[in-house]
PDB file of C-alpha atoms and ligand atoms in Angstrom:
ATOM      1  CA  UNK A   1      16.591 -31.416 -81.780  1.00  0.00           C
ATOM      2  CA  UNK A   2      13.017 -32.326 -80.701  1.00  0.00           C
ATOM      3  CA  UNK A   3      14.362 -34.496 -77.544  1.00  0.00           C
ATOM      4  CA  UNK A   4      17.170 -32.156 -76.897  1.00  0.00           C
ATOM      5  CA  UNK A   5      17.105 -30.306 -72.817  1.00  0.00           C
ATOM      6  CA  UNK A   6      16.828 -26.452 -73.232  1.00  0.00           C
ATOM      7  CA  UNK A   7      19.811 -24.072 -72.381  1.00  0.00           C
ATOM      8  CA  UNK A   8      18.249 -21.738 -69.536  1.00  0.00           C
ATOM      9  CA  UNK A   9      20.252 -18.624 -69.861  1.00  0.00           C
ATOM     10  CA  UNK A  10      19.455 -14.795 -69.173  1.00  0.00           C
ATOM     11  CA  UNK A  11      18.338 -13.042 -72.367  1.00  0.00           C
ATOM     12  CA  UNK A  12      20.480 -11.003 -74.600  1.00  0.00           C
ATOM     13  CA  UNK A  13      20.200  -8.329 -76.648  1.00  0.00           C
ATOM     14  CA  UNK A  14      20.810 -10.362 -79.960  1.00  0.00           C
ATOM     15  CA  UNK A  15      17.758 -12.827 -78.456  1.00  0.00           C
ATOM     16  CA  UNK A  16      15.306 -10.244 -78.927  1.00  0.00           C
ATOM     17  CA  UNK A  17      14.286 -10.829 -82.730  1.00  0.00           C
ATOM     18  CA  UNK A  18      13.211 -14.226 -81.629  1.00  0.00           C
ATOM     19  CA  UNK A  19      11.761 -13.221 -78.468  1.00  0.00           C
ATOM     20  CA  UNK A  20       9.573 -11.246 -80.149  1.00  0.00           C
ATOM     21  CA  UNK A  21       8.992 -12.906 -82.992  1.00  0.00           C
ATOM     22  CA  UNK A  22       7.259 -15.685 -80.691  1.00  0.00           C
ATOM     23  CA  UNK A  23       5.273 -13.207 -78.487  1.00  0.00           C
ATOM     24  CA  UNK A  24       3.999 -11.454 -81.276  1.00  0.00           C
ATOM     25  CA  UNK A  25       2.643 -14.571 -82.405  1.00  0.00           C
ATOM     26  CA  UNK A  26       0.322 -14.000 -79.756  1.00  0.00           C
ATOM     27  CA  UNK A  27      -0.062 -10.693 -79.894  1.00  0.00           C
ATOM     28  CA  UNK A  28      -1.736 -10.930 -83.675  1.00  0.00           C
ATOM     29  CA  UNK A  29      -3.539 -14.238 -83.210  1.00  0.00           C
ATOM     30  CA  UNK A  30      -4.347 -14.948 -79.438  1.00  0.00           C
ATOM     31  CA  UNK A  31      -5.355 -14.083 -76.071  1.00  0.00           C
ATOM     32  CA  UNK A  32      -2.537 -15.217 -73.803  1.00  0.00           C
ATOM     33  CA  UNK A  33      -1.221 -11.222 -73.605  1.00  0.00           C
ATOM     34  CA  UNK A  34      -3.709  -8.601 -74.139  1.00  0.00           C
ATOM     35  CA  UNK A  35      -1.069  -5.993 -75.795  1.00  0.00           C
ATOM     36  CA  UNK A  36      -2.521  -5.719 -79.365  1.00  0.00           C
ATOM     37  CA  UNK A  37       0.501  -3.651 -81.051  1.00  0.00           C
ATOM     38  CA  UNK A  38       3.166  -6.250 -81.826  1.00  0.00           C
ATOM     39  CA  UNK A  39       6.740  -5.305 -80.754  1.00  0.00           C
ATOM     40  CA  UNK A  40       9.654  -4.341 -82.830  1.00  0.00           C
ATOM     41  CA  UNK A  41      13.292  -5.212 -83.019  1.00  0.00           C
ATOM     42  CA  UNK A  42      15.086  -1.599 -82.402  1.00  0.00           C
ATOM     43  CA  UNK A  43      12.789   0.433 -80.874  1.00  0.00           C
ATOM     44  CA  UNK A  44      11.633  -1.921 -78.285  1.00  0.00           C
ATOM     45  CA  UNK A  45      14.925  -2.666 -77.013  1.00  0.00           C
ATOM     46  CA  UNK A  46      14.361  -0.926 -74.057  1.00  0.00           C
ATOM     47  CA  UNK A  47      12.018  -4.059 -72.606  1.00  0.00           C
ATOM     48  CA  UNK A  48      15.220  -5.756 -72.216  1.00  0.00           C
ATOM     49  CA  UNK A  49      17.668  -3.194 -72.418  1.00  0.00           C
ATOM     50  CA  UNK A  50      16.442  -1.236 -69.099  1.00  0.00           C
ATOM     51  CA  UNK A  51      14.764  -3.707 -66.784  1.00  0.00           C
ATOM     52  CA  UNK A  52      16.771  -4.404 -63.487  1.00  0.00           C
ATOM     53  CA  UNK A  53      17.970  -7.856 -64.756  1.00  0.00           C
ATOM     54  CA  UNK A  54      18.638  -9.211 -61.039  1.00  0.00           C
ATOM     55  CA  UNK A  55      15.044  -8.688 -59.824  1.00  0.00           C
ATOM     56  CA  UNK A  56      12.804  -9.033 -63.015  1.00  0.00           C
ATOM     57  CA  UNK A  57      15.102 -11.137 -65.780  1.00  0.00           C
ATOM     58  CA  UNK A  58      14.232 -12.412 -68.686  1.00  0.00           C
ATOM     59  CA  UNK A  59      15.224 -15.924 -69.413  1.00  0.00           C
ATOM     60  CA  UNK A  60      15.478 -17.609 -73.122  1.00  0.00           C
ATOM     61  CA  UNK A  61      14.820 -21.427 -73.589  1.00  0.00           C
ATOM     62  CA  UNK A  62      17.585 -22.324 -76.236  1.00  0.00           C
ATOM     63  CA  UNK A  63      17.502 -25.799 -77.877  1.00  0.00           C
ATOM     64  CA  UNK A  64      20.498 -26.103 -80.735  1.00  0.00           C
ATOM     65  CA  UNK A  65      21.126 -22.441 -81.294  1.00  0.00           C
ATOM     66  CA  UNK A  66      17.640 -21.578 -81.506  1.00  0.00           C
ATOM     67  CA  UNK A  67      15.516 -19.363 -79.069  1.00  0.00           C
ATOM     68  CA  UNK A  68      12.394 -21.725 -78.353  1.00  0.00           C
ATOM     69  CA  UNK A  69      10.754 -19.887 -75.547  1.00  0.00           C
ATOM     70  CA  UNK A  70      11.025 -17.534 -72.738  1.00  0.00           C
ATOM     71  CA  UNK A  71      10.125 -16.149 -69.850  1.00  0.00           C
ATOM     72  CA  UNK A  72      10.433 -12.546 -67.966  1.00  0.00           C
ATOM     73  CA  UNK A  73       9.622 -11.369 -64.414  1.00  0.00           C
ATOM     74  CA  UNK A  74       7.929  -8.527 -64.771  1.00  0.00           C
ATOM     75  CA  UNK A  75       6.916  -5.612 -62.115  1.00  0.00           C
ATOM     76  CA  UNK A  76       3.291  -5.809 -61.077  1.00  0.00           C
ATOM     77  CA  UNK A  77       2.938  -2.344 -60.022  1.00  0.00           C
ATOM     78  CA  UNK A  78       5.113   1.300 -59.669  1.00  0.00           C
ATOM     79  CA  UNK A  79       3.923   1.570 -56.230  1.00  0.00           C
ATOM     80  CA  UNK A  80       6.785   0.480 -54.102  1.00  0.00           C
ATOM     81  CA  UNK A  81       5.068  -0.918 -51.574  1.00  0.00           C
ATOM     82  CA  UNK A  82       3.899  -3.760 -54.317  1.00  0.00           C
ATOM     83  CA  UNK A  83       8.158  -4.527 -54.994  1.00  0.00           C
ATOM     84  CA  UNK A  84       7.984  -7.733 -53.462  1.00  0.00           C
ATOM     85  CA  UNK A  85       5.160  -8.987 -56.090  1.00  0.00           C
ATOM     86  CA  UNK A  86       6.136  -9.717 -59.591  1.00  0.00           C
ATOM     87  CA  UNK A  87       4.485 -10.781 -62.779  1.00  0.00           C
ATOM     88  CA  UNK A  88       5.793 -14.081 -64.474  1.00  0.00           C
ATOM     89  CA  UNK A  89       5.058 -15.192 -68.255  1.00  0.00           C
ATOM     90  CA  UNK A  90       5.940 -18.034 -70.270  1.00  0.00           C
ATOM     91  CA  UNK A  91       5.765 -17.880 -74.027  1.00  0.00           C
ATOM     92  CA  UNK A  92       7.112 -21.408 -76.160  1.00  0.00           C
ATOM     93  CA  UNK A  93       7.130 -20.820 -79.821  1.00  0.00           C
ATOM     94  CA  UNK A  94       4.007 -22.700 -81.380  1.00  0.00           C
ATOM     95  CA  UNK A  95       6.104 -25.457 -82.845  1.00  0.00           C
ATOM     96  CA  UNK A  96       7.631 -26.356 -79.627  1.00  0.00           C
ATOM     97  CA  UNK A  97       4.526 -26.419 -77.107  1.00  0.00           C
ATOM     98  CA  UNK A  98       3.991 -30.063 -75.066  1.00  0.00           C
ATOM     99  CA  UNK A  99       7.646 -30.939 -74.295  1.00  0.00           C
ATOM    100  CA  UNK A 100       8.285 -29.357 -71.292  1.00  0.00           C
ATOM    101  CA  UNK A 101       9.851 -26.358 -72.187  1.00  0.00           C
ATOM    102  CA  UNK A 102       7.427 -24.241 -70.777  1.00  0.00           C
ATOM    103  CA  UNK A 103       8.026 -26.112 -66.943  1.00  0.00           C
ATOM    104  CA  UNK A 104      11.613 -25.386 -67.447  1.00  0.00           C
ATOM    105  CA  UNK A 105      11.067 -22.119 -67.875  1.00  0.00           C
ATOM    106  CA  UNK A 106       9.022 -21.314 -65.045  1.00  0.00           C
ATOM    107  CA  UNK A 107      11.365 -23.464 -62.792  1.00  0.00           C
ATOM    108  CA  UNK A 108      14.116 -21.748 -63.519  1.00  0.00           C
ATOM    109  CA  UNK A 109      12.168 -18.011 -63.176  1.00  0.00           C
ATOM    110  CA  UNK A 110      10.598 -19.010 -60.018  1.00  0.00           C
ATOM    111  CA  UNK A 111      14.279 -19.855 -58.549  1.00  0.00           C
ATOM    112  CA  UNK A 112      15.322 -16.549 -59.951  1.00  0.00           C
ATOM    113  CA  UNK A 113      12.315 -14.564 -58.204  1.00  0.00           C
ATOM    114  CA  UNK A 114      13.348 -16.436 -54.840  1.00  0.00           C
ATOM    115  CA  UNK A 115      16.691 -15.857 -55.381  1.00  0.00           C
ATOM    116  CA  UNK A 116      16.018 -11.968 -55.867  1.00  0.00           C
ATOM    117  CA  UNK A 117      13.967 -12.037 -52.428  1.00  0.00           C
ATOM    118  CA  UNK A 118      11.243 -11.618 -53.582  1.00  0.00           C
ATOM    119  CA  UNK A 119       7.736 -12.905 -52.293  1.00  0.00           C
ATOM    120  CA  UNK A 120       5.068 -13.872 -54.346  1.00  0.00           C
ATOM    121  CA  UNK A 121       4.873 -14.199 -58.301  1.00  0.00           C
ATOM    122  CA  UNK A 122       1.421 -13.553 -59.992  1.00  0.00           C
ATOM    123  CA  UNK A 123      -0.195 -14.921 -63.095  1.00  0.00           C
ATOM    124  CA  UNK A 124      -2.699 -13.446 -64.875  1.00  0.00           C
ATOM    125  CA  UNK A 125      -4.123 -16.206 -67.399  1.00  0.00           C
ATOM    126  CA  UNK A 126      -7.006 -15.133 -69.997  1.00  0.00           C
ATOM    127  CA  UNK A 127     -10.042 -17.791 -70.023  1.00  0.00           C
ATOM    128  CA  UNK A 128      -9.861 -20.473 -72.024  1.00  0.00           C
ATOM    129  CA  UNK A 129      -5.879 -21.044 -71.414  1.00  0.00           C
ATOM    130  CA  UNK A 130      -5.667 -24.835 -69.938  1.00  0.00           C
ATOM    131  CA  UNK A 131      -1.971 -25.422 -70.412  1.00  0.00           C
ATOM    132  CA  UNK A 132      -1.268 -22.265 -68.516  1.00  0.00           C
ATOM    133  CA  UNK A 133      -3.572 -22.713 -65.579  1.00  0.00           C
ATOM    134  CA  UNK A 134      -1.986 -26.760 -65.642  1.00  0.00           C
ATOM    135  CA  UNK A 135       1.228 -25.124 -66.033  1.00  0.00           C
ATOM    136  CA  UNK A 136       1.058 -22.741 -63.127  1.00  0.00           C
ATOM    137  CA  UNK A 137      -0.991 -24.902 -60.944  1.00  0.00           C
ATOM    138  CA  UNK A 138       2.227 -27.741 -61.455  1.00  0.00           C
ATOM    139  CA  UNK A 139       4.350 -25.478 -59.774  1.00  0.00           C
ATOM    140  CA  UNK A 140       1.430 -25.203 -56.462  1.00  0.00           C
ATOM    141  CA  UNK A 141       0.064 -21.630 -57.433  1.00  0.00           C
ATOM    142  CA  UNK A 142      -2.851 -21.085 -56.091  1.00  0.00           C
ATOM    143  CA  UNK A 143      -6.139 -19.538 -57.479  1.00  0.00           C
ATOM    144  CA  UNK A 144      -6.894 -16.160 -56.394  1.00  0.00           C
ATOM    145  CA  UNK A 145      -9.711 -15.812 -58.790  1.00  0.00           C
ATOM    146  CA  UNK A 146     -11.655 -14.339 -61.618  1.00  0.00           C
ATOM    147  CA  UNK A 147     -11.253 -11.073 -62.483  1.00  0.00           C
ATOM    148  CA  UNK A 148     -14.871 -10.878 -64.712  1.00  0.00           C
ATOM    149  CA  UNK A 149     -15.193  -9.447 -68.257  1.00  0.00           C
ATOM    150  CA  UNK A 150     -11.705  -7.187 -67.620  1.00  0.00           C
ATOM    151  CA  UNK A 151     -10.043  -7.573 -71.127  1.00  0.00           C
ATOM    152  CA  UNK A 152     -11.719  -7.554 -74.929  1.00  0.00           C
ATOM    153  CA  UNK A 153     -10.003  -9.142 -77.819  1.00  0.00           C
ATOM    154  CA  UNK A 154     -11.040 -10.203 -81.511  1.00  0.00           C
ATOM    155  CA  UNK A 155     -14.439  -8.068 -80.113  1.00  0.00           C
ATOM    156  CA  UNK A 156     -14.579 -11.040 -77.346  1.00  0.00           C
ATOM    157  CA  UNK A 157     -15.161  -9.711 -73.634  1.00  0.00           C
ATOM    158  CA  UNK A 158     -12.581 -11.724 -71.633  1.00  0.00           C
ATOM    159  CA  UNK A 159     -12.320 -12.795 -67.966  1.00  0.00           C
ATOM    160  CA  UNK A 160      -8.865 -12.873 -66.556  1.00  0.00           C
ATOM    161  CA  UNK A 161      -7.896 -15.983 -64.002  1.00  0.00           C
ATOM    162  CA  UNK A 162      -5.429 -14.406 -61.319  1.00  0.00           C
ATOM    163  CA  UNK A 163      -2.941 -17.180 -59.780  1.00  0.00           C
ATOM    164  CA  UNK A 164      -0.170 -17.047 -57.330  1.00  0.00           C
ATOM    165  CA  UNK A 165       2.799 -18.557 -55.809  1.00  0.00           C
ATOM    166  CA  UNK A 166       4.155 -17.596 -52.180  1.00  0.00           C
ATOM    167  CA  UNK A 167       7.520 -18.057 -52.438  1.00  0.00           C
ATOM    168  CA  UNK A 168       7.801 -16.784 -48.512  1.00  0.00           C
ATOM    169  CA  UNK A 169       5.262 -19.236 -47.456  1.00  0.00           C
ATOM    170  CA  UNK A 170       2.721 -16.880 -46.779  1.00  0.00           C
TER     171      UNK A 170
HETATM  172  C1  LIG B 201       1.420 -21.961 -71.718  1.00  0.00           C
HETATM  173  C2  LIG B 201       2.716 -22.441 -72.405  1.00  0.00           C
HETATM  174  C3  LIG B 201       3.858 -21.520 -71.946  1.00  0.00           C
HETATM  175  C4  LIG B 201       2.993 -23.892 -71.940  1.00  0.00           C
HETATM  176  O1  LIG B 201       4.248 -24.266 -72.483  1.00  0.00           O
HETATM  177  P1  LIG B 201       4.544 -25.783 -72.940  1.00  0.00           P
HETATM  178  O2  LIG B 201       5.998 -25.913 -73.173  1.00  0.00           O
HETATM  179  O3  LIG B 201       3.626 -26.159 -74.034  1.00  0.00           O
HETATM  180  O4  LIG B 201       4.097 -26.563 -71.618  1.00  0.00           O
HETATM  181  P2  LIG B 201       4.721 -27.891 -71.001  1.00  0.00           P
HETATM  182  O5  LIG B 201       4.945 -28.888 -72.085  1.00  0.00           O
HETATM  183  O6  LIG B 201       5.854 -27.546 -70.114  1.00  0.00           O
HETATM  184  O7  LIG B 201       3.472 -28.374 -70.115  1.00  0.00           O
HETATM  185  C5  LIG B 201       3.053 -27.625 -68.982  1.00  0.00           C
HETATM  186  C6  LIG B 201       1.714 -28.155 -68.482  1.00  0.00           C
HETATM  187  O8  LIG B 201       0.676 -27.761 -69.393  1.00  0.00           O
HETATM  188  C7  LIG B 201      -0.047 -28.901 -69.835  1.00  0.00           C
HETATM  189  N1  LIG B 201      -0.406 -28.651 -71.214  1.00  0.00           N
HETATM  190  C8  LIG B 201       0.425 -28.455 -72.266  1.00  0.00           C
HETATM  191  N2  LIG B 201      -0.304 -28.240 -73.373  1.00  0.00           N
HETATM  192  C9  LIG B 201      -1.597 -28.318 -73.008  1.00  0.00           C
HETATM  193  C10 LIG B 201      -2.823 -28.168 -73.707  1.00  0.00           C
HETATM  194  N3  LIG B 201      -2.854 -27.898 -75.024  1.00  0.00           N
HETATM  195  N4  LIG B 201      -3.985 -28.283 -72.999  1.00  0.00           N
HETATM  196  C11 LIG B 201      -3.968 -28.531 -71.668  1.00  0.00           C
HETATM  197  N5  LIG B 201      -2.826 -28.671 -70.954  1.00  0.00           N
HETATM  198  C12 LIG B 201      -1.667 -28.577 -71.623  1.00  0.00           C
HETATM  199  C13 LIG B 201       0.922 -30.049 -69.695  1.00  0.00           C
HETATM  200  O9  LIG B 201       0.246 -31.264 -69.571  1.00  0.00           O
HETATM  201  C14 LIG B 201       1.643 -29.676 -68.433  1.00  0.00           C
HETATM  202  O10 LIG B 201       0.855 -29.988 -67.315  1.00  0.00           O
HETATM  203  P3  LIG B 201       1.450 -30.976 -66.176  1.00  0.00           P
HETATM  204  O11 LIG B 201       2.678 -30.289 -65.652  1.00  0.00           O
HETATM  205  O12 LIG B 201       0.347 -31.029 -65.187  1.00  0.00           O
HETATM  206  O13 LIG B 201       1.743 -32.239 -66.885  1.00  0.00           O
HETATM  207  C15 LIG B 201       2.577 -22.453 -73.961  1.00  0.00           C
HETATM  208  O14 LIG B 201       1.425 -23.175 -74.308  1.00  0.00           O
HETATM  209  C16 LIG B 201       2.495 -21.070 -74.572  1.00  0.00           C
HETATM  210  O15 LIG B 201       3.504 -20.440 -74.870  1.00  0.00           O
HETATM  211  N6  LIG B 201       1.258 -20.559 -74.777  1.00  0.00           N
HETATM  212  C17 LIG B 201       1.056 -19.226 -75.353  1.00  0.00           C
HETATM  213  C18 LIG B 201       1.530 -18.145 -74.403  1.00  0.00           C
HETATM  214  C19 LIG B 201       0.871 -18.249 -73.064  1.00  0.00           C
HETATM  215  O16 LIG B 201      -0.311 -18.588 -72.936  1.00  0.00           O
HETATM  216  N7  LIG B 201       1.631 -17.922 -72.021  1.00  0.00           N
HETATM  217  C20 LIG B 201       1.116 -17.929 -70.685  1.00  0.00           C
HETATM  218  C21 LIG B 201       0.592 -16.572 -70.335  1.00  0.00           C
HETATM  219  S1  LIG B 201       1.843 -15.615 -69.553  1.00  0.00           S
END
């Protein structure tokens, strides 16, 4: 299974237990999202359920029958002048990091965000996070920069690397 390519496919409904079930990983024991209440099959279904699947999917990495990773496009702000921006983020279950799966993923939501029109994805990437600031920069984002002592996890102040990709060539 290890050596296996990922199925890229839009999420589904029945994809959320183990979409969750990786980003809450993260949400009890790192950094790499700054939510702190873990999400919950049933009454989160909304995330999914109601996003505008054309302009801000969410993609699953499948390898065998099993969800591996994923990754959403994500609104950055309400404000409508801001609909051109979106948020991407990439989440590989912790058994499946360092095989590529996370560049797949953002290939495939980058082509999705250019396919929707849309003009520049942003990353937001808490310090200390190497293999997402490699990951974005492998795909040409660019640094905006630091956004200082913004977040606090684990009672640890945070600074917040901001990254982007022009997909308009702006
Ligand atoms: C960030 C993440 C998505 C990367 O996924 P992955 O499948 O392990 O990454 P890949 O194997 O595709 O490698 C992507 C790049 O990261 C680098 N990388 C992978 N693991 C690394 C590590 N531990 N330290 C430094 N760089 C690393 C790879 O060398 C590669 O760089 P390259 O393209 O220049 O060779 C994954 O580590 C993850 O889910 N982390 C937790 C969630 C998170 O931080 N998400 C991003 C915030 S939205």
């Amino acid at each position: 299974m290890a050596g296996q390519p990922p199925t890229i496919r839009d999420a589904r409904v029945g994809d959320l237990e183990a979409i969750f079930e990786i980003y809450n990983h993260e949400v009890l024991n790192g950094t790499a999202t700054f939510d702190t209440d873990p999400r919950v099959v049933g009454r989160d279904q909304s995330w999914l359920a109601e996003r505008d699947a054309g302009r801000h999917p969410v993609l699953v990495a499948e390898v065998g029958d099993r969800v591996v990773g994923w990754a959403s496009l994500n609104p950055w702000s309400s404000r409508k002048a801001y609909a051109r921006t979106a948020e991407g983020s990439v989440y590989v279950h912790r058994d499946s990091r360092g095989r590529g799966l996370g560049r797949s993923l953002l290939a495939a939501i980058i082509e999705r965000a250019r396919a929707a029109g849309l003009g520049v994805v942003l990353g937001r990437i808490a310090e200390g996070n190497e293999s997402s600031v490699r990951l974005m920069e492998h795909f040409c984002f660019g640094h905006i920069g630091t956004q200082r002592r913004c977040g606090e996890k684990f009672g640890q102040i945070l600074d917040v690397e901001l990254m982007d990709l022009h997909l308009d060539g702006g």
